[in-house]
């Protein structure tokens, strides 16, 4: 187990994702905890994780987390559904600090929201194949009807900024038609990129289907988990630092689509 020593005061919260999508989680944490310092690592050189094997995703997740742990963080947020689905337990066993993933917060919010107990989950191939959402949902309520669908083309669409055009609309319709027919009243957006498609998905499924954004739910769990004596004493605003494993320029450019101009600069890691 890797002991992370100083967990008080102005020590940062570490956040990582396979790339840019975890900025949706970063944004929500920054909104709820504006005085905290945040360090974000986007493993852009090795993205996507969603098509890779569990072993490889776990190895990448450990390497990313070790990088953040070396910066003496007080909490680790796995802002990637795929890494949370396959590697969360390995990371929780690896460090002495709290490690928070995005799966359970999303599942909890979905169970709270559903009236008819029919819940849909969309995510990458690895996330859906892992069954992590199904397990988390069943643990909360074994009587749920759960419908899942891997939607691998949605990540590149978002990266391209195609979130509200004809291609986005028809891809969403193709992926979600069986979920729509199954009568779900709640859909978990089980991938960091999907909140950017919220509008298009909402129009296709209609108002009666609640969309659960794991980013929002995870940020709430971060706030709950950060006990009072681990909060920064500073009045802020906190510092945001961004690291990437590929070109910072591309990260900043695509990041602007996620966050506006919040990511002004990023440092490329040499591994
Ligand atoms: N961040 C990933 C997730 O939330 C999506 C991109 C990828 O496949 O790496 O599952």
PDB file of C-alpha atoms and ligand atoms in Angstrom:
ATOM      1  CA  UNK A   1       0.000   0.000   0.000  1.00  0.00           C
ATOM      2  CA  UNK A   2       1.309   3.447  -0.875  1.00  0.00           C
ATOM      3  CA  UNK A   3       1.059   5.818   2.056  1.00  0.00           C
ATOM      4  CA  UNK A   4       0.273   9.389   1.114  1.00  0.00           C
ATOM      5  CA  UNK A   5       1.422  11.384   4.122  1.00  0.00           C
ATOM      6  CA  UNK A   6       0.261  14.948   4.439  1.00  0.00           C
ATOM      7  CA  UNK A   7      -3.477  14.912   3.894  1.00  0.00           C
ATOM      8  CA  UNK A   8      -4.380  18.259   5.386  1.00  0.00           C
ATOM      9  CA  UNK A   9      -4.494  21.909   4.447  1.00  0.00           C
ATOM     10  CA  UNK A  10      -3.748  23.042   0.962  1.00  0.00           C
ATOM     11  CA  UNK A  11      -2.820  19.680  -0.454  1.00  0.00           C
ATOM     12  CA  UNK A  12      -4.655  19.144  -3.723  1.00  0.00           C
ATOM     13  CA  UNK A  13      -7.332  16.732  -4.865  1.00  0.00           C
ATOM     14  CA  UNK A  14      -5.996  14.530  -7.676  1.00  0.00           C
ATOM     15  CA  UNK A  15      -8.228  13.697 -10.623  1.00  0.00           C
ATOM     16  CA  UNK A  16      -7.442  11.558 -13.641  1.00  0.00           C
ATOM     17  CA  UNK A  17      -9.148  10.415 -16.799  1.00  0.00           C
ATOM     18  CA  UNK A  18      -8.085   8.625 -19.952  1.00  0.00           C
ATOM     19  CA  UNK A  19      -8.112  12.039 -21.604  1.00  0.00           C
ATOM     20  CA  UNK A  20     -10.258  15.049 -21.808  1.00  0.00           C
ATOM     21  CA  UNK A  21     -13.693  13.751 -20.767  1.00  0.00           C
ATOM     22  CA  UNK A  22     -12.921  13.817 -17.042  1.00  0.00           C
ATOM     23  CA  UNK A  23     -12.920  17.591 -17.290  1.00  0.00           C
ATOM     24  CA  UNK A  24     -16.699  17.291 -16.846  1.00  0.00           C
ATOM     25  CA  UNK A  25     -15.953  15.850 -13.380  1.00  0.00           C
ATOM     26  CA  UNK A  26     -13.216  18.453 -12.751  1.00  0.00           C
ATOM     27  CA  UNK A  27     -15.687  21.209 -13.582  1.00  0.00           C
ATOM     28  CA  UNK A  28     -18.290  19.946 -11.123  1.00  0.00           C
ATOM     29  CA  UNK A  29     -15.730  19.512  -8.307  1.00  0.00           C
ATOM     30  CA  UNK A  30     -14.332  23.001  -8.943  1.00  0.00           C
ATOM     31  CA  UNK A  31     -17.870  24.415  -8.803  1.00  0.00           C
ATOM     32  CA  UNK A  32     -18.646  22.778  -5.447  1.00  0.00           C
ATOM     33  CA  UNK A  33     -15.187  23.260  -3.884  1.00  0.00           C
ATOM     34  CA  UNK A  34     -13.846  26.485  -5.423  1.00  0.00           C
ATOM     35  CA  UNK A  35     -11.138  26.976  -2.765  1.00  0.00           C
ATOM     36  CA  UNK A  36      -9.506  23.563  -3.245  1.00  0.00           C
ATOM     37  CA  UNK A  37      -6.412  23.045  -5.391  1.00  0.00           C
ATOM     38  CA  UNK A  38      -7.062  20.469  -8.105  1.00  0.00           C
ATOM     39  CA  UNK A  39      -4.522  18.502 -10.144  1.00  0.00           C
ATOM     40  CA  UNK A  40      -5.864  16.881 -13.299  1.00  0.00           C
ATOM     41  CA  UNK A  41      -4.060  14.266 -15.362  1.00  0.00           C
ATOM     42  CA  UNK A  42      -5.420  13.358 -18.794  1.00  0.00           C
ATOM     43  CA  UNK A  43      -3.743  10.285 -20.260  1.00  0.00           C
ATOM     44  CA  UNK A  44      -4.340  11.632 -23.751  1.00  0.00           C
ATOM     45  CA  UNK A  45      -1.556   9.582 -25.374  1.00  0.00           C
ATOM     46  CA  UNK A  46      -3.233   6.307 -24.444  1.00  0.00           C
ATOM     47  CA  UNK A  47      -6.899   7.323 -24.842  1.00  0.00           C
ATOM     48  CA  UNK A  48      -9.334   5.639 -25.426  1.00  0.00           C
ATOM     49  CA  UNK A  49      -9.437   3.196 -22.524  1.00  0.00           C
ATOM     50  CA  UNK A  50     -12.934   2.028 -23.436  1.00  0.00           C
ATOM     51  CA  UNK A  51     -11.724  -0.406 -26.101  1.00  0.00           C
ATOM     52  CA  UNK A  52      -8.822  -1.849 -24.062  1.00  0.00           C
ATOM     53  CA  UNK A  53      -8.555  -4.940 -21.845  1.00  0.00           C
ATOM     54  CA  UNK A  54      -9.045  -4.837 -18.085  1.00  0.00           C
ATOM     55  CA  UNK A  55      -5.357  -5.578 -17.408  1.00  0.00           C
ATOM     56  CA  UNK A  56      -4.166  -2.729 -19.564  1.00  0.00           C
ATOM     57  CA  UNK A  57      -6.682  -0.237 -18.156  1.00  0.00           C
ATOM     58  CA  UNK A  58      -5.700  -1.250 -14.596  1.00  0.00           C
ATOM     59  CA  UNK A  59      -2.011  -0.786 -15.376  1.00  0.00           C
ATOM     60  CA  UNK A  60      -2.643   2.681 -16.866  1.00  0.00           C
ATOM     61  CA  UNK A  61      -4.894   3.636 -13.938  1.00  0.00           C
ATOM     62  CA  UNK A  62      -2.146   2.678 -11.437  1.00  0.00           C
ATOM     63  CA  UNK A  63       0.496   4.642 -13.334  1.00  0.00           C
ATOM     64  CA  UNK A  64      -1.711   7.736 -13.507  1.00  0.00           C
ATOM     65  CA  UNK A  65      -2.567   7.476  -9.823  1.00  0.00           C
ATOM     66  CA  UNK A  66       1.079   7.007  -8.792  1.00  0.00           C
ATOM     67  CA  UNK A  67       1.927  10.218 -10.623  1.00  0.00           C
ATOM     68  CA  UNK A  68      -0.756  12.088  -8.673  1.00  0.00           C
ATOM     69  CA  UNK A  69       0.100  10.366  -5.367  1.00  0.00           C
ATOM     70  CA  UNK A  70       3.688  11.598  -5.732  1.00  0.00           C
ATOM     71  CA  UNK A  71       2.227  15.102  -5.609  1.00  0.00           C
ATOM     72  CA  UNK A  72       0.938  14.393  -2.120  1.00  0.00           C
ATOM     73  CA  UNK A  73      -2.762  14.573  -2.878  1.00  0.00           C
ATOM     74  CA  UNK A  74      -5.369  14.151  -0.131  1.00  0.00           C
ATOM     75  CA  UNK A  75      -7.956  12.386  -2.299  1.00  0.00           C
ATOM     76  CA  UNK A  76      -7.948  10.607  -5.645  1.00  0.00           C
ATOM     77  CA  UNK A  77     -10.885  10.896  -8.032  1.00  0.00           C
ATOM     78  CA  UNK A  78     -11.063   8.408 -10.870  1.00  0.00           C
ATOM     79  CA  UNK A  79     -12.919  10.643 -13.321  1.00  0.00           C
ATOM     80  CA  UNK A  80     -13.206   7.925 -15.933  1.00  0.00           C
ATOM     81  CA  UNK A  81     -16.011   5.392 -16.066  1.00  0.00           C
ATOM     82  CA  UNK A  82     -13.883   2.748 -17.740  1.00  0.00           C
ATOM     83  CA  UNK A  83     -11.062   3.014 -15.183  1.00  0.00           C
ATOM     84  CA  UNK A  84     -13.606   3.141 -12.340  1.00  0.00           C
ATOM     85  CA  UNK A  85     -15.380   0.077 -13.718  1.00  0.00           C
ATOM     86  CA  UNK A  86     -12.300  -2.105 -13.914  1.00  0.00           C
ATOM     87  CA  UNK A  87      -9.622  -0.666 -11.603  1.00  0.00           C
ATOM     88  CA  UNK A  88     -11.287   1.083  -8.647  1.00  0.00           C
ATOM     89  CA  UNK A  89     -10.731  -1.722  -6.160  1.00  0.00           C
ATOM     90  CA  UNK A  90      -7.064  -2.087  -7.148  1.00  0.00           C
ATOM     91  CA  UNK A  91      -6.597   1.652  -6.576  1.00  0.00           C
ATOM     92  CA  UNK A  92      -8.434   1.625  -3.243  1.00  0.00           C
ATOM     93  CA  UNK A  93      -6.124  -1.151  -2.060  1.00  0.00           C
ATOM     94  CA  UNK A  94      -3.056   0.713  -3.325  1.00  0.00           C
ATOM     95  CA  UNK A  95      -3.358   4.010  -1.395  1.00  0.00           C
ATOM     96  CA  UNK A  96      -4.117   5.189   2.110  1.00  0.00           C
ATOM     97  CA  UNK A  97      -6.160   8.181   0.912  1.00  0.00           C
ATOM     98  CA  UNK A  98      -9.837   7.999  -0.164  1.00  0.00           C
ATOM     99  CA  UNK A  99     -10.242   6.903  -3.789  1.00  0.00           C
ATOM    100  CA  UNK A 100     -13.557   7.840  -5.395  1.00  0.00           C
ATOM    101  CA  UNK A 101     -14.889   6.464  -8.652  1.00  0.00           C
ATOM    102  CA  UNK A 102     -17.828   7.543 -10.770  1.00  0.00           C
ATOM    103  CA  UNK A 103     -19.842   4.305 -10.878  1.00  0.00           C
ATOM    104  CA  UNK A 104     -21.450   4.115  -7.436  1.00  0.00           C
ATOM    105  CA  UNK A 105     -22.433   7.808  -7.281  1.00  0.00           C
ATOM    106  CA  UNK A 106     -24.158   7.456 -10.676  1.00  0.00           C
ATOM    107  CA  UNK A 107     -25.905   4.234  -9.650  1.00  0.00           C
ATOM    108  CA  UNK A 108     -27.121   5.778  -6.399  1.00  0.00           C
ATOM    109  CA  UNK A 109     -28.576   8.809  -8.159  1.00  0.00           C
ATOM    110  CA  UNK A 110     -30.311   6.578 -10.716  1.00  0.00           C
ATOM    111  CA  UNK A 111     -31.944   4.435  -8.032  1.00  0.00           C
ATOM    112  CA  UNK A 112     -33.128   7.574  -6.248  1.00  0.00           C
ATOM    113  CA  UNK A 113     -34.580   8.968  -9.461  1.00  0.00           C
ATOM    114  CA  UNK A 114     -36.354   5.958 -10.986  1.00  0.00           C
ATOM    115  CA  UNK A 115     -40.076   5.566 -10.350  1.00  0.00           C
ATOM    116  CA  UNK A 116     -40.778   2.552 -12.560  1.00  0.00           C
ATOM    117  CA  UNK A 117     -37.530   0.736 -11.583  1.00  0.00           C
ATOM    118  CA  UNK A 118     -36.419   0.446 -15.230  1.00  0.00           C
ATOM    119  CA  UNK A 119     -32.945   1.930 -15.616  1.00  0.00           C
ATOM    120  CA  UNK A 120     -30.760   2.191 -18.706  1.00  0.00           C
ATOM    121  CA  UNK A 121     -26.957   2.462 -18.723  1.00  0.00           C
ATOM    122  CA  UNK A 122     -24.780   3.570 -21.625  1.00  0.00           C
ATOM    123  CA  UNK A 123     -20.976   3.550 -21.646  1.00  0.00           C
ATOM    124  CA  UNK A 124     -17.870   2.364 -23.431  1.00  0.00           C
ATOM    125  CA  UNK A 125     -17.479  -1.269 -24.422  1.00  0.00           C
ATOM    126  CA  UNK A 126     -15.175  -1.974 -21.450  1.00  0.00           C
ATOM    127  CA  UNK A 127     -17.535  -0.316 -18.959  1.00  0.00           C
ATOM    128  CA  UNK A 128     -20.595  -2.186 -20.191  1.00  0.00           C
ATOM    129  CA  UNK A 129     -18.713  -5.503 -20.495  1.00  0.00           C
ATOM    130  CA  UNK A 130     -17.430  -5.157 -16.911  1.00  0.00           C
ATOM    131  CA  UNK A 131     -20.994  -5.199 -15.575  1.00  0.00           C
ATOM    132  CA  UNK A 132     -19.890  -2.657 -12.952  1.00  0.00           C
ATOM    133  CA  UNK A 133     -23.016  -0.489 -13.213  1.00  0.00           C
ATOM    134  CA  UNK A 134     -25.320  -3.518 -13.179  1.00  0.00           C
ATOM    135  CA  UNK A 135     -23.582  -4.803 -10.032  1.00  0.00           C
ATOM    136  CA  UNK A 136     -23.721  -1.413  -8.318  1.00  0.00           C
ATOM    137  CA  UNK A 137     -27.406  -0.977  -9.208  1.00  0.00           C
ATOM    138  CA  UNK A 138     -28.363  -4.513  -8.141  1.00  0.00           C
ATOM    139  CA  UNK A 139     -26.569  -4.037  -4.822  1.00  0.00           C
ATOM    140  CA  UNK A 140     -28.826  -1.039  -4.193  1.00  0.00           C
ATOM    141  CA  UNK A 141     -32.040  -2.659  -5.429  1.00  0.00           C
ATOM    142  CA  UNK A 142     -32.113  -6.275  -6.672  1.00  0.00           C
ATOM    143  CA  UNK A 143     -35.572  -5.819  -8.195  1.00  0.00           C
ATOM    144  CA  UNK A 144     -34.477  -3.295 -10.853  1.00  0.00           C
ATOM    145  CA  UNK A 145     -34.837  -3.976 -14.559  1.00  0.00           C
ATOM    146  CA  UNK A 146     -31.519  -2.881 -16.073  1.00  0.00           C
ATOM    147  CA  UNK A 147     -30.880  -2.292 -19.775  1.00  0.00           C
ATOM    148  CA  UNK A 148     -27.328  -1.613 -20.968  1.00  0.00           C
ATOM    149  CA  UNK A 149     -25.811  -0.512 -24.259  1.00  0.00           C
ATOM    150  CA  UNK A 150     -22.216   0.157 -25.291  1.00  0.00           C
ATOM    151  CA  UNK A 151     -22.007   3.280 -27.492  1.00  0.00           C
ATOM    152  CA  UNK A 152     -18.386   3.415 -28.703  1.00  0.00           C
ATOM    153  CA  UNK A 153     -18.955   6.010 -31.439  1.00  0.00           C
ATOM    154  CA  UNK A 154     -20.174   8.673 -29.035  1.00  0.00           C
ATOM    155  CA  UNK A 155     -16.677   9.414 -27.660  1.00  0.00           C
ATOM    156  CA  UNK A 156     -15.140  10.397 -31.027  1.00  0.00           C
ATOM    157  CA  UNK A 157     -18.255  12.409 -31.890  1.00  0.00           C
ATOM    158  CA  UNK A 158     -17.844  14.501 -28.742  1.00  0.00           C
ATOM    159  CA  UNK A 159     -14.099  14.916 -29.319  1.00  0.00           C
ATOM    160  CA  UNK A 160     -14.980  16.241 -32.769  1.00  0.00           C
ATOM    161  CA  UNK A 161     -17.473  18.658 -31.246  1.00  0.00           C
ATOM    162  CA  UNK A 162     -20.360  16.995 -33.110  1.00  0.00           C
ATOM    163  CA  UNK A 163     -22.883  16.987 -30.314  1.00  0.00           C
ATOM    164  CA  UNK A 164     -25.977  18.542 -31.855  1.00  0.00           C
ATOM    165  CA  UNK A 165     -25.786  17.903 -35.593  1.00  0.00           C
ATOM    166  CA  UNK A 166     -27.497  15.280 -37.806  1.00  0.00           C
ATOM    167  CA  UNK A 167     -24.721  12.729 -37.297  1.00  0.00           C
ATOM    168  CA  UNK A 168     -25.008  13.042 -33.519  1.00  0.00           C
ATOM    169  CA  UNK A 169     -28.805  12.794 -33.653  1.00  0.00           C
ATOM    170  CA  UNK A 170     -28.844   9.706 -35.855  1.00  0.00           C
ATOM    171  CA  UNK A 171     -26.036   7.945 -33.917  1.00  0.00           C
ATOM    172  CA  UNK A 172     -27.838   8.588 -30.618  1.00  0.00           C
ATOM    173  CA  UNK A 173     -31.103   7.301 -32.119  1.00  0.00           C
ATOM    174  CA  UNK A 174     -29.432   4.125 -33.422  1.00  0.00           C
ATOM    175  CA  UNK A 175     -27.772   3.319 -30.095  1.00  0.00           C
ATOM    176  CA  UNK A 176     -30.711   4.230 -27.883  1.00  0.00           C
ATOM    177  CA  UNK A 177     -33.701   2.865 -29.796  1.00  0.00           C
ATOM    178  CA  UNK A 178     -33.892  -0.419 -27.867  1.00  0.00           C
ATOM    179  CA  UNK A 179     -33.490   1.396 -24.529  1.00  0.00           C
ATOM    180  CA  UNK A 180     -36.302   3.749 -25.517  1.00  0.00           C
ATOM    181  CA  UNK A 181     -38.569   0.808 -26.366  1.00  0.00           C
ATOM    182  CA  UNK A 182     -37.816  -0.896 -23.056  1.00  0.00           C
ATOM    183  CA  UNK A 183     -39.629   1.897 -21.219  1.00  0.00           C
ATOM    184  CA  UNK A 184     -36.794   3.123 -18.981  1.00  0.00           C
ATOM    185  CA  UNK A 185     -37.492   6.273 -16.972  1.00  0.00           C
ATOM    186  CA  UNK A 186     -33.832   6.855 -16.032  1.00  0.00           C
ATOM    187  CA  UNK A 187     -30.643   6.667 -18.089  1.00  0.00           C
ATOM    188  CA  UNK A 188     -27.132   6.710 -16.617  1.00  0.00           C
ATOM    189  CA  UNK A 189     -24.683   8.568 -18.852  1.00  0.00           C
ATOM    190  CA  UNK A 190     -21.880   6.140 -17.943  1.00  0.00           C
ATOM    191  CA  UNK A 191     -19.031   7.822 -19.771  1.00  0.00           C
ATOM    192  CA  UNK A 192     -17.305  11.110 -19.093  1.00  0.00           C
ATOM    193  CA  UNK A 193     -18.030  12.368 -22.616  1.00  0.00           C
ATOM    194  CA  UNK A 194     -21.764  11.775 -22.669  1.00  0.00           C
ATOM    195  CA  UNK A 195     -22.865  14.788 -20.580  1.00  0.00           C
ATOM    196  CA  UNK A 196     -21.855  16.841 -23.627  1.00  0.00           C
ATOM    197  CA  UNK A 197     -24.549  15.000 -25.595  1.00  0.00           C
ATOM    198  CA  UNK A 198     -27.183  15.506 -22.918  1.00  0.00           C
ATOM    199  CA  UNK A 199     -29.355  17.806 -25.030  1.00  0.00           C
ATOM    200  CA  UNK A 200     -29.412  15.486 -28.051  1.00  0.00           C
ATOM    201  CA  UNK A 201     -30.089  12.434 -25.875  1.00  0.00           C
ATOM    202  CA  UNK A 202     -32.849  14.260 -23.969  1.00  0.00           C
ATOM    203  CA  UNK A 203     -34.598  15.300 -27.184  1.00  0.00           C
ATOM    204  CA  UNK A 204     -34.485  11.714 -28.477  1.00  0.00           C
ATOM    205  CA  UNK A 205     -35.691  10.022 -25.269  1.00  0.00           C
ATOM    206  CA  UNK A 206     -38.189  12.698 -24.210  1.00  0.00           C
ATOM    207  CA  UNK A 207     -38.807  14.575 -20.972  1.00  0.00           C
ATOM    208  CA  UNK A 208     -40.042  11.559 -19.042  1.00  0.00           C
ATOM    209  CA  UNK A 209     -36.547   9.995 -19.011  1.00  0.00           C
ATOM    210  CA  UNK A 210     -34.208  11.399 -16.352  1.00  0.00           C
ATOM    211  CA  UNK A 211     -30.557  11.607 -17.445  1.00  0.00           C
ATOM    212  CA  UNK A 212     -28.020  10.880 -14.716  1.00  0.00           C
ATOM    213  CA  UNK A 213     -24.736  12.716 -15.108  1.00  0.00           C
ATOM    214  CA  UNK A 214     -22.087  10.813 -13.104  1.00  0.00           C
ATOM    215  CA  UNK A 215     -19.905  13.944 -13.064  1.00  0.00           C
ATOM    216  CA  UNK A 216     -22.401  15.891 -10.954  1.00  0.00           C
ATOM    217  CA  UNK A 217     -23.048  12.959  -8.628  1.00  0.00           C
ATOM    218  CA  UNK A 218     -19.352  12.207  -8.144  1.00  0.00           C
ATOM    219  CA  UNK A 219     -18.605  15.807  -7.196  1.00  0.00           C
ATOM    220  CA  UNK A 220     -21.269  15.573  -4.466  1.00  0.00           C
ATOM    221  CA  UNK A 221     -19.590  12.431  -3.078  1.00  0.00           C
ATOM    222  CA  UNK A 222     -16.204  14.212  -3.113  1.00  0.00           C
ATOM    223  CA  UNK A 223     -17.703  16.985  -0.973  1.00  0.00           C
ATOM    224  CA  UNK A 224     -19.265  14.456   1.437  1.00  0.00           C
ATOM    225  CA  UNK A 225     -16.021  12.472   1.715  1.00  0.00           C
ATOM    226  CA  UNK A 226     -13.747  15.447   2.304  1.00  0.00           C
ATOM    227  CA  UNK A 227     -14.208  15.742   6.042  1.00  0.00           C
ATOM    228  CA  UNK A 228     -14.019  19.218   7.565  1.00  0.00           C
ATOM    229  CA  UNK A 229     -10.461  18.875   8.850  1.00  0.00           C
ATOM    230  CA  UNK A 230      -9.235  17.898   5.390  1.00  0.00           C
ATOM    231  CA  UNK A 231     -10.686  20.965   3.715  1.00  0.00           C
ATOM    232  CA  UNK A 232      -8.395  23.780   2.732  1.00  0.00           C
ATOM    233  CA  UNK A 233      -8.279  26.687   5.194  1.00  0.00           C
ATOM    234  CA  UNK A 234      -7.735  29.094   2.334  1.00  0.00           C
ATOM    235  CA  UNK A 235     -10.596  31.186   0.987  1.00  0.00           C
ATOM    236  CA  UNK A 236      -9.429  30.486  -2.517  1.00  0.00           C
ATOM    237  CA  UNK A 237      -9.774  30.537  -5.366  1.00  0.00           C
ATOM    238  CA  UNK A 238      -7.976  27.200  -5.613  1.00  0.00           C
ATOM    239  CA  UNK A 239      -5.338  26.461  -8.231  1.00  0.00           C
ATOM    240  CA  UNK A 240      -6.031  24.135 -11.155  1.00  0.00           C
ATOM    241  CA  UNK A 241      -3.033  22.307 -12.645  1.00  0.00           C
ATOM    242  CA  UNK A 242      -3.327  20.195 -15.766  1.00  0.00           C
ATOM    243  CA  UNK A 243      -1.018  17.431 -16.971  1.00  0.00           C
ATOM    244  CA  UNK A 244      -1.311  15.412 -20.163  1.00  0.00           C
ATOM    245  CA  UNK A 245       0.623  12.604 -21.813  1.00  0.00           C
ATOM    246  CA  UNK A 246       0.257  13.963 -25.365  1.00  0.00           C
ATOM    247  CA  UNK A 247       0.176  17.393 -26.958  1.00  0.00           C
ATOM    248  CA  UNK A 248      -1.029  20.115 -24.565  1.00  0.00           C
ATOM    249  CA  UNK A 249      -2.278  22.125 -27.559  1.00  0.00           C
ATOM    250  CA  UNK A 250      -4.812  19.521 -28.571  1.00  0.00           C
ATOM    251  CA  UNK A 251      -5.913  19.104 -24.928  1.00  0.00           C
ATOM    252  CA  UNK A 252      -6.446  22.846 -24.541  1.00  0.00           C
ATOM    253  CA  UNK A 253      -8.309  23.060 -27.849  1.00  0.00           C
ATOM    254  CA  UNK A 254     -10.685  20.161 -27.178  1.00  0.00           C
ATOM    255  CA  UNK A 255     -10.842  21.140 -23.482  1.00  0.00           C
ATOM    256  CA  UNK A 256     -12.275  24.502 -24.511  1.00  0.00           C
ATOM    257  CA  UNK A 257     -15.329  22.613 -25.772  1.00  0.00           C
ATOM    258  CA  UNK A 258     -15.796  21.053 -22.350  1.00  0.00           C
ATOM    259  CA  UNK A 259     -14.930  23.938 -20.062  1.00  0.00           C
ATOM    260  CA  UNK A 260     -14.676  27.131 -22.072  1.00  0.00           C
ATOM    261  CA  UNK A 261     -11.324  28.739 -21.395  1.00  0.00           C
ATOM    262  CA  UNK A 262     -10.668  27.244 -17.941  1.00  0.00           C
ATOM    263  CA  UNK A 263      -7.718  25.168 -19.183  1.00  0.00           C
ATOM    264  CA  UNK A 264      -5.234  27.879 -20.073  1.00  0.00           C
ATOM    265  CA  UNK A 265      -2.147  25.699 -20.015  1.00  0.00           C
ATOM    266  CA  UNK A 266      -1.168  22.076 -19.533  1.00  0.00           C
ATOM    267  CA  UNK A 267       2.167  20.341 -18.986  1.00  0.00           C
ATOM    268  CA  UNK A 268       3.128  17.299 -21.017  1.00  0.00           C
ATOM    269  CA  UNK A 269       4.546  14.414 -18.989  1.00  0.00           C
ATOM    270  CA  UNK A 270       7.573  12.619 -20.306  1.00  0.00           C
ATOM    271  CA  UNK A 271       7.305   8.949 -19.366  1.00  0.00           C
TER     272      UNK A 271
HETATM  273  N1  LIG B   1     -13.129   8.463 -20.093  1.00  0.00           N
HETATM  274  C1  LIG B   1     -13.719   7.296 -20.714  1.00  0.00           C
HETATM  275  C2  LIG B   1     -14.901   6.824 -19.866  1.00  0.00           C
HETATM  276  O1  LIG B   1     -15.489   7.574 -19.104  1.00  0.00           O
HETATM  277  C3  LIG B   1     -14.177   7.580 -22.125  1.00  0.00           C
HETATM  278  C4  LIG B   1     -13.044   7.683 -23.116  1.00  0.00           C
HETATM  279  C5  LIG B   1     -12.233   6.403 -23.222  1.00  0.00           C
HETATM  280  O2  LIG B   1     -12.718   5.423 -23.817  1.00  0.00           O
HETATM  281  O3  LIG B   1     -11.123   6.409 -22.735  1.00  0.00           O
HETATM  282  O4  LIG B   1     -15.270   5.692 -19.956  1.00  0.00           O
END
